């Protein structure tokens, strides 16, 4: 099975037809999809300027989508290296109790559903790398906040689901991001639960 880098090379390969290059880009999302597969694909298509169902997109637009995905992957891989180094230091110092950051990293290991969204069509407009940096910074700060760590919105709706489902929890009504509960204050979480899912009914 081809890895992310090999698939990215296929997206860049001018000897392949656009449909093959599009397929390779879709397969890249099986290796790294910060919003989840469907939502990340919708985001990349929207920002690069081609329709999600377009089977023969402009190769230049595919390249633009790949560039954004690779930029975000670089951010995430750097975070994972830093996380691993921190855990080694903590274990050396006898710190074994997992933190909220450890729990978040466990659920996002592998680079999928790092920042899940309310629906495939509801996601931040900013570049993936920008969104990842903001969420990582919020998690590492360890201080519960009253606003969305991605867009600064202050209105949340609670998406129901099991504890292991990434797309469940407090979703920002502005950008659609579902934040880890540990990022938000108890008051914000309570208000989100009483407010219901509202506009975030499954698409």
Coordinates of N, CA and C in Angstrom, one line a residue:
X1 N 0.8 -1.2 0.0 CA 0.0 0.0 0.0 C 0.9 1.3 0.0
X2 N 0.6 2.2 -0.9 CA 1.4 3.4 -1.1 C 1.3 4.3 0.1
X3 N 2.4 4.9 0.5 CA 2.3 5.9 1.6 C 2.0 7.3 1.1
X4 N 1.9 8.2 2.1 CA 1.5 9.6 1.7 C 2.4 10.2 0.7
X5 N 3.7 10.1 0.9 CA 4.7 10.7 0.0 C 4.6 10.1 -1.5
X6 N 4.4 8.8 -1.5 CA 4.3 8.2 -2.9 C 3.1 8.6 -3.6
X7 N 2.0 8.7 -2.8 CA 0.7 9.2 -3.4 C 0.8 10.7 -3.9
X8 N 1.5 11.5 -3.1 CA 1.7 12.9 -3.4 C 2.5 13.0 -4.7
X9 N 3.5 12.1 -4.9 CA 4.3 12.1 -6.1 C 3.4 11.8 -7.3
X10 N 2.4 11.0 -7.1 CA 1.4 10.6 -8.2 C 0.6 11.9 -8.5
X11 N 0.2 12.6 -7.5 CA -0.6 13.8 -7.8 C 0.2 14.8 -8.6
X12 N 1.5 14.9 -8.4 CA 2.4 15.8 -9.1 C 2.8 15.3 -10.5
X13 N 2.6 14.0 -10.8 CA 3.1 13.4 -12.0 C 2.4 13.9 -13.2
X14 N 3.0 14.7 -14.1 CA 2.3 15.2 -15.3 C 2.0 14.1 -16.3
X15 N 2.6 12.9 -16.2 CA 2.4 11.9 -17.1 C 1.1 11.1 -16.9
X16 N 0.5 11.4 -15.7 CA -0.8 10.8 -15.3 C -1.9 11.7 -15.7
X17 N -3.0 11.1 -16.1 CA -4.2 12.0 -16.5 C -4.8 12.5 -15.2
X18 N -5.6 13.6 -15.3 CA -6.2 14.3 -14.2 C -7.0 13.4 -13.3
X19 N -7.7 12.4 -13.9 CA -8.5 11.5 -13.0 C -7.6 10.7 -12.1
X20 N -6.5 10.2 -12.6 CA -5.6 9.4 -11.8 C -4.9 10.3 -10.7
X21 N -4.6 11.5 -11.1 CA -4.0 12.4 -10.1 C -5.0 12.7 -9.0
X22 N -6.3 12.9 -9.4 CA -7.4 13.2 -8.4 C -7.5 12.0 -7.5
X23 N -7.5 10.8 -8.0 CA -7.6 9.6 -7.2 C -6.5 9.5 -6.2
X24 N -5.3 9.8 -6.6 CA -4.1 9.8 -5.7 C -4.3 10.8 -4.6
X25 N -4.9 12.0 -4.9 CA -5.1 13.0 -3.8 C -6.1 12.5 -2.8
X26 N -7.2 11.8 -3.3 CA -8.2 11.2 -2.4 C -7.5 10.2 -1.5
X27 N -6.6 9.4 -2.1 CA -6.0 8.4 -1.3 C -5.0 9.0 -0.2
X28 N -4.5 10.2 -0.5 CA -3.7 10.9 0.5 C -4.5 11.1 1.8
X29 N -5.8 11.3 1.6 CA -6.6 11.6 2.8 C -6.9 10.3 3.6
X30 N -6.5 9.1 3.1 CA -6.6 7.9 3.9 C -5.4 7.9 4.8
X31 N -4.4 8.7 4.5 CA -3.2 8.7 5.4 C -3.2 10.0 6.3
X32 N -3.8 11.0 5.9 CA -3.8 12.3 6.7 C -5.1 13.1 6.3
X33 N -6.0 13.3 7.2 CA -7.2 14.0 7.0 C -7.6 14.7 8.3
X34 N -7.1 15.9 8.5 CA -7.3 16.6 9.8 C -8.8 16.8 10.2
X35 N -9.7 17.0 9.2 CA -11.1 17.1 9.5 C -11.9 15.8 9.3
X36 N -11.2 14.7 9.0 CA -11.9 13.5 8.6 C -11.9 13.5 7.1
X37 N -12.1 12.3 6.5 CA -11.9 12.2 5.0 C -12.9 13.1 4.2
X38 N -14.2 13.0 4.5 CA -15.1 13.7 3.7 C -15.0 15.2 3.8
X39 N -14.8 15.7 5.1 CA -14.8 17.1 5.3 C -13.5 17.7 4.8
X40 N -12.4 17.0 5.0 CA -11.1 17.5 4.5 C -11.1 17.6 3.0
X41 N -11.8 16.6 2.3 CA -11.9 16.7 0.8 C -12.7 17.9 0.4
X42 N -13.8 18.1 1.1 CA -14.7 19.3 0.8 C -13.9 20.6 1.0
X43 N -13.2 20.6 2.1 CA -12.4 21.8 2.3 C -11.4 22.1 1.2
X44 N -10.6 21.1 0.9 CA -9.6 21.2 -0.2 C -10.1 21.6 -1.5
X45 N -11.2 21.0 -1.9 CA -11.9 21.3 -3.1 C -12.4 22.8 -3.1
X46 N -13.0 23.2 -2.1 CA -13.5 24.5 -2.0 C -12.4 25.6 -2.1
X47 N -11.3 25.3 -1.3 CA -10.2 26.3 -1.4 C -9.5 26.3 -2.7
X48 N -9.3 25.1 -3.3 CA -8.6 25.0 -4.6 C -9.4 25.4 -5.8
X49 N -10.7 25.5 -5.6 CA -11.6 25.9 -6.7 C -12.1 24.9 -7.7
X50 N -12.3 23.7 -7.2 CA -12.9 22.7 -8.1 C -14.0 21.9 -7.3
X51 N -15.0 21.4 -8.0 CA -16.1 20.7 -7.3 C -15.7 19.4 -6.8
X52 N -16.2 19.0 -5.6 CA -15.9 17.8 -5.0 C -16.2 16.6 -5.8
X53 N -17.2 16.7 -6.7 CA -17.5 15.6 -7.6 C -16.9 15.6 -9.0
X54 N -16.1 16.6 -9.2 CA -15.4 16.8 -10.5 C -14.4 15.7 -10.7
X55 N -14.6 14.8 -11.7 CA -13.7 13.7 -11.9 C -12.5 14.1 -12.8
X56 N -12.5 15.3 -13.4 CA -11.4 15.7 -14.3 C -11.0 17.1 -14.0
X57 N -10.6 17.4 -12.7 CA -10.3 18.8 -12.4 C -9.0 19.2 -13.0
X58 N -8.8 20.5 -13.0 CA -7.5 21.2 -13.5 C -6.4 20.7 -12.6
X59 N -5.3 20.1 -13.2 CA -4.2 19.6 -12.5 C -3.6 20.7 -11.6
X60 N -3.6 21.9 -12.0 CA -3.0 23.0 -11.2 C -3.8 23.2 -9.9
X61 N -5.1 23.0 -10.0 CA -5.9 23.1 -8.8 C -5.7 21.9 -7.9
X62 N -5.5 20.7 -8.4 CA -5.1 19.5 -7.6 C -3.8 19.8 -6.9
X63 N -2.8 20.4 -7.6 CA -1.6 20.7 -7.0 C -1.7 21.7 -5.8
X64 N -2.6 22.7 -6.0 CA -2.9 23.7 -4.9 C -3.4 23.0 -3.7
X65 N -4.4 22.1 -3.9 CA -5.0 21.3 -2.8 C -3.9 20.5 -2.1
X66 N -3.1 19.8 -2.9 CA -2.0 19.0 -2.3 C -1.0 19.8 -1.5
X67 N -0.7 21.0 -2.0 CA 0.2 21.9 -1.3 C -0.3 22.3 0.1
X68 N -1.6 22.6 0.2 CA -2.2 22.9 1.4 C -2.2 21.7 2.4
X69 N -2.5 20.5 1.8 CA -2.5 19.3 2.7 C -1.1 19.0 3.2
X70 N -0.1 19.1 2.3 CA 1.2 18.8 2.8 C 1.7 19.8 3.8
X71 N 1.3 21.1 3.7 CA 1.7 22.1 4.7 C 1.1 21.7 6.0
X72 N -0.1 21.3 6.1 CA -0.8 20.9 7.3 C -0.1 19.7 7.9
X73 N 0.3 18.7 7.0 CA 0.9 17.5 7.5 C 2.3 17.8 8.1
X74 N 3.0 18.8 7.6 CA 4.3 19.2 8.1 C 4.1 19.7 9.5
X75 N 3.1 20.5 9.7 CA 2.7 21.0 11.1 C 2.4 19.9 12.0
X76 N 1.6 18.9 11.6 CA 1.2 17.9 12.5 C 2.4 16.9 12.8
X77 N 3.2 16.6 11.8 CA 4.4 15.7 12.1 C 5.3 16.4 13.1
X78 N 5.5 17.7 13.0 CA 6.4 18.4 13.9 C 5.8 18.4 15.3
X79 N 4.5 18.5 15.4 CA 3.8 18.4 16.7 C 4.0 17.0 17.3
X80 N 3.8 16.0 16.5 CA 4.0 14.6 17.0 C 5.4 14.3 17.5
X81 N 6.4 14.9 16.8 CA 7.8 14.7 17.3 C 8.0 15.4 18.6
X82 N 7.4 16.6 18.8 CA 7.6 17.3 20.0 C 6.8 16.6 21.1
X83 N 5.6 16.1 20.8 CA 4.8 15.3 21.8 C 5.6 14.1 22.3
X84 N 6.2 13.4 21.4 CA 6.9 12.2 21.7 C 8.1 12.5 22.6
X85 N 8.8 13.6 22.3 CA 10.0 14.0 23.1 C 9.5 14.4 24.5
X86 N 8.4 15.1 24.6 CA 7.9 15.5 25.9 C 7.5 14.3 26.8
X87 N 6.8 13.3 26.1 CA 6.4 12.1 26.9 C 7.6 11.3 27.4
X88 N 8.7 11.3 26.6 CA 9.9 10.6 27.0 C 10.5 11.3 28.2
X89 N 10.5 12.6 28.2 CA 11.0 13.4 29.4 C 10.2 13.1 30.6
X90 N 8.9 13.1 30.4 CA 8.0 12.9 31.6 C 8.1 11.5 32.2
X91 N 8.2 10.5 31.3 CA 8.4 9.2 31.8 C 9.7 9.0 32.5
X92 N 10.7 9.7 32.0 CA 12.0 9.7 32.7 C 11.9 10.3 34.1
X93 N 11.1 11.3 34.2 CA 10.9 12.0 35.5 C 9.8 11.3 36.4
X94 N 9.3 10.2 35.9 CA 8.3 9.5 36.7 C 6.9 10.0 36.6
X95 N 6.6 10.8 35.6 CA 5.2 11.3 35.4 C 4.5 10.3 34.4
X96 N 3.6 9.5 35.0 CA 2.9 8.5 34.2 C 1.4 8.9 34.0
X97 N 0.9 9.8 34.8 CA -0.5 10.1 34.7 C -0.8 10.8 33.3
X98 N -1.7 10.3 32.5 CA -1.9 11.0 31.2 C -2.7 12.2 31.4
X99 N -2.5 13.2 30.6 CA -3.2 14.5 30.7 C -4.2 14.6 29.6
X100 N -5.0 15.7 29.6 CA -5.9 15.9 28.5 C -5.2 16.0 27.2
X101 N -4.0 16.5 27.1 CA -3.3 16.5 25.9 C -2.9 15.1 25.4
X102 N -2.6 14.3 26.4 CA -2.3 12.9 26.0 C -3.5 12.2 25.4
X103 N -4.7 12.4 26.1 CA -5.9 11.8 25.6 C -6.3 12.3 24.2
X104 N -6.1 13.6 24.0 CA -6.4 14.2 22.6 C -5.4 13.5 21.6
X105 N -4.2 13.4 21.9 CA -3.2 12.9 21.0 C -3.5 11.4 20.7
X106 N -4.0 10.7 21.7 CA -4.3 9.3 21.5 C -5.5 9.1 20.5
X107 N -6.5 10.0 20.6 CA -7.6 10.0 19.7 C -7.3 10.4 18.3
X108 N -6.3 11.3 18.2 CA -6.0 11.8 16.8 C -4.7 11.2 16.2
X109 N -4.2 10.1 16.8 CA -3.0 9.5 16.3 C -3.2 9.0 14.9
X110 N -2.2 9.3 14.1 CA -2.3 8.9 12.7 C -2.7 10.1 11.8
X111 N -3.2 11.2 12.4 CA -3.5 12.4 11.6 C -4.9 12.4 11.0
X112 N -5.9 11.7 11.5 CA -7.3 11.7 11.0 C -8.2 12.2 12.2
X113 N -9.1 13.0 11.8 CA -10.1 13.6 12.7 C -9.4 14.4 13.9
X114 N -8.3 15.1 13.5 CA -7.6 15.9 14.5 C -8.5 17.0 15.0
X115 N -9.1 17.7 14.0 CA -10.1 18.8 14.3 C -11.4 18.4 13.6
X116 N -12.2 17.5 14.2 CA -13.4 17.1 13.5 C -14.4 18.3 13.4
X117 N -15.3 18.2 12.4 CA -16.2 19.3 12.2 C -17.6 18.8 12.2
X118 N -18.6 19.7 12.3 CA -20.0 19.4 12.5 C -20.6 18.6 11.4
X119 N -20.1 18.9 10.2 CA -20.6 18.2 9.0 C -19.6 18.3 7.9
X120 N -19.7 17.5 6.8 CA -18.7 17.6 5.8 C -18.7 19.0 5.1
X121 N -19.8 19.7 5.1 CA -19.9 21.0 4.5 C -19.6 22.2 5.4
X122 N -19.4 21.9 6.7 CA -19.2 23.0 7.7 C -17.8 22.9 8.3
X123 N -16.9 23.7 7.9 CA -15.6 23.7 8.3 C -15.0 25.1 8.2
X124 N -13.8 25.4 8.9 CA -13.2 26.7 8.9 C -12.8 27.1 7.4
X125 N -12.7 28.4 7.2 CA -12.3 28.9 5.9 C -10.8 29.0 5.8
X126 N -10.1 29.1 7.0 CA -8.7 29.2 7.0 C -7.9 28.0 6.5
X127 N -6.7 28.1 6.1 CA -5.9 27.0 5.7 C -5.8 26.0 6.8
X128 N -5.6 24.7 6.4 CA -5.6 23.6 7.4 C -4.4 23.8 8.4
X129 N -3.3 24.3 7.9 CA -2.1 24.5 8.8 C -2.4 25.5 9.8
X130 N -3.1 26.6 9.5 CA -3.5 27.6 10.4 C -4.4 27.0 11.5
X131 N -5.4 26.3 11.1 CA -6.3 25.7 12.1 C -5.6 24.7 13.0
X132 N -4.7 23.9 12.4 CA -4.0 23.0 13.3 C -3.1 23.7 14.3
X133 N -2.4 24.7 13.9 CA -1.6 25.5 14.8 C -2.4 26.1 16.0
X134 N -3.6 26.6 15.6 CA -4.4 27.2 16.7 C -4.9 26.1 17.7
X135 N -5.3 25.0 17.2 CA -5.8 23.9 18.1 C -4.7 23.4 18.9
X136 N -3.5 23.1 18.3 CA -2.4 22.6 19.1 C -2.0 23.6 20.2
X137 N -2.0 24.9 19.8 CA -1.6 25.9 20.8 C -2.6 25.9 22.0
X138 N -3.9 25.8 21.7 CA -4.9 25.8 22.7 C -4.8 24.5 23.6
X139 N -4.5 23.4 23.0 CA -4.4 22.2 23.8 C -3.1 22.3 24.7
X140 N -2.0 22.8 24.1 CA -0.8 22.8 24.9 C -0.9 23.9 26.0
X141 N -1.7 24.9 25.8 CA -1.8 25.9 26.9 C -2.5 25.3 28.1
X142 N -3.4 24.4 27.9 CA -4.0 23.7 29.1 C -4.9 24.6 29.9
X143 N -5.4 25.7 29.3 CA -6.3 26.6 30.1 C -7.6 26.7 29.4
X144 N -8.7 26.2 30.1 CA -10.0 26.2 29.5 C -10.4 27.7 29.1
X145 N -11.1 27.8 28.0 CA -11.4 29.1 27.5 C -12.9 29.2 27.2
X146 N -13.4 30.4 26.9 CA -14.8 30.7 26.6 C -15.1 30.8 25.1
X147 N -14.0 30.8 24.3 CA -14.2 30.9 22.9 C -13.6 29.8 22.1
X148 N -14.0 29.7 20.8 CA -13.4 28.6 20.0 C -12.0 28.9 19.7
X149 N -11.1 27.9 19.9 CA -9.7 28.0 19.7 C -9.3 28.3 18.3
X150 N -10.2 28.0 17.3 CA -9.9 28.1 15.9 C -10.4 29.5 15.4
X151 N -11.6 29.9 15.7 CA -12.1 31.2 15.1 C -12.5 32.2 16.1
X152 N -12.5 31.9 17.4 CA -12.8 32.9 18.4 C -14.3 33.0 18.6
X153 N -15.1 32.2 18.0 CA -16.6 32.3 18.2 C -16.9 31.9 19.6
X154 N -18.1 32.4 20.1 CA -18.5 32.2 21.5 C -19.8 31.4 21.6
X155 N -20.3 30.9 20.5 CA -21.6 30.2 20.5 C -21.3 28.7 20.2
X156 N -21.8 27.8 21.0 CA -21.5 26.4 20.8 C -22.8 25.6 20.8
X157 N -22.8 24.5 20.1 CA -23.9 23.5 20.2 C -23.3 22.2 20.5
X158 N -24.1 21.4 21.2 CA -23.5 20.0 21.6 C -24.0 19.0 20.6
X159 N -23.0 18.4 19.9 CA -23.3 17.3 19.0 C -23.4 16.0 19.8
X160 N -24.5 15.2 19.8 CA -24.5 14.0 20.5 C -23.7 12.9 19.8
X161 N -23.4 11.9 20.6 CA -22.6 10.8 20.1 C -21.9 10.1 21.2
X162 N -21.2 9.0 20.8 CA -20.4 8.3 21.9 C -19.2 9.0 22.2
X163 N -18.6 8.7 23.3 CA -17.3 9.4 23.7 C -16.2 9.1 22.8
X164 N -16.2 8.0 22.0 CA -15.2 7.7 21.1 C -15.4 8.2 19.7
X165 N -16.5 8.9 19.5 CA -16.8 9.5 18.2 C -16.2 10.8 18.1
X166 N -15.3 11.1 17.1 CA -14.6 12.4 17.1 C -15.6 13.6 16.9
X167 N -16.7 13.3 16.1 CA -17.6 14.4 15.8 C -18.8 14.4 16.8
X168 N -18.4 14.4 18.1 CA -19.4 14.6 19.1 C -18.8 15.5 20.2
X169 N -19.6 16.4 20.8 CA -19.1 17.3 21.7 C -19.5 18.7 21.4
X170 N -18.8 19.7 21.9 CA -19.1 21.1 21.7 C -18.6 21.6 20.3
X171 N -19.6 21.9 19.4 CA -19.3 22.4 18.1 C -19.5 23.9 18.0
X172 N -18.5 24.6 17.5 CA -18.6 26.1 17.3 C -19.6 26.4 16.2
X173 N -20.6 27.3 16.5 CA -21.6 27.6 15.6 C -21.1 28.5 14.5
X174 N -19.9 29.0 14.6 CA -19.3 29.9 13.6 C -18.6 29.1 12.5
X175 N -17.6 28.3 13.0 CA -16.7 27.6 12.0 C -17.0 26.1 11.9
X176 N -17.8 25.6 12.8 CA -18.2 24.1 12.8 C -17.2 23.2 13.4
X177 N -16.1 23.7 14.0 CA -15.1 22.8 14.6 C -15.7 22.2 16.0
X178 N -15.5 20.9 16.2 CA -15.8 20.3 17.4 C -14.6 20.3 18.3
X179 N -14.6 21.1 19.3 CA -13.4 21.2 20.2 C -13.4 20.1 21.3
X180 N -12.2 19.7 21.7 CA -12.1 18.8 22.9 C -12.7 19.5 24.1
X181 N -13.4 18.8 24.9 CA -14.1 19.4 26.0 C -13.1 20.1 27.0
X182 N -11.9 19.6 27.0 CA -10.9 20.1 28.0 C -10.5 21.5 27.6
X183 N -10.7 22.0 26.4 CA -10.3 23.3 25.9 C -11.3 24.4 26.4
X184 N -12.5 24.0 26.7 CA -13.5 25.0 27.1 C -13.9 24.9 28.5
X185 N -14.4 26.0 29.0 CA -14.8 26.1 30.5 C -16.1 25.3 30.7
X186 N -16.3 24.9 32.0 CA -17.5 24.2 32.4 C -18.8 25.0 32.0
X187 N -18.7 26.3 32.1 CA -19.9 27.1 31.8 C -20.2 27.0 30.3
X188 N -19.2 27.1 29.5 CA -19.4 27.0 28.0 C -20.0 25.6 27.7
X189 N -19.4 24.5 28.3 CA -19.9 23.2 28.0 C -21.3 23.0 28.4
X190 N -21.7 23.5 29.6 CA -23.0 23.4 30.1 C -24.0 24.1 29.1
X191 N -23.6 25.3 28.7 CA -24.5 26.1 27.8 C -24.7 25.4 26.5
X192 N -23.6 24.7 26.0 CA -23.7 24.0 24.7 C -24.6 22.8 24.8
X193 N -24.6 22.1 26.0 CA -25.4 21.0 26.2 C -26.9 21.4 26.3
X194 N -27.2 22.5 26.9 CA -28.6 22.9 27.1 C -29.1 23.5 25.8
X195 N -28.2 24.0 24.9 CA -28.6 24.6 23.7 C -29.0 23.7 22.6
X196 N -28.6 22.4 22.6 CA -29.0 21.4 21.6 C -28.1 21.6 20.4
X197 N -28.3 20.7 19.4 CA -27.5 20.6 18.2 C -28.0 21.7 17.2
X198 N -29.2 22.1 17.2 CA -29.7 23.2 16.4 C -29.3 23.1 14.9
X199 N -28.5 24.1 14.5 CA -28.1 24.2 13.1 C -27.2 23.0 12.6
X200 N -26.7 22.2 13.6 CA -25.8 21.2 13.2 C -26.4 19.8 13.0
X201 N -27.7 19.8 12.6 CA -28.3 18.5 12.2 C -27.5 17.9 11.1
X202 N -27.4 16.6 11.1 CA -26.5 15.9 10.2 C -26.9 16.2 8.8
X203 N -25.9 16.5 7.9 CA -26.1 16.9 6.5 C -26.2 15.6 5.7

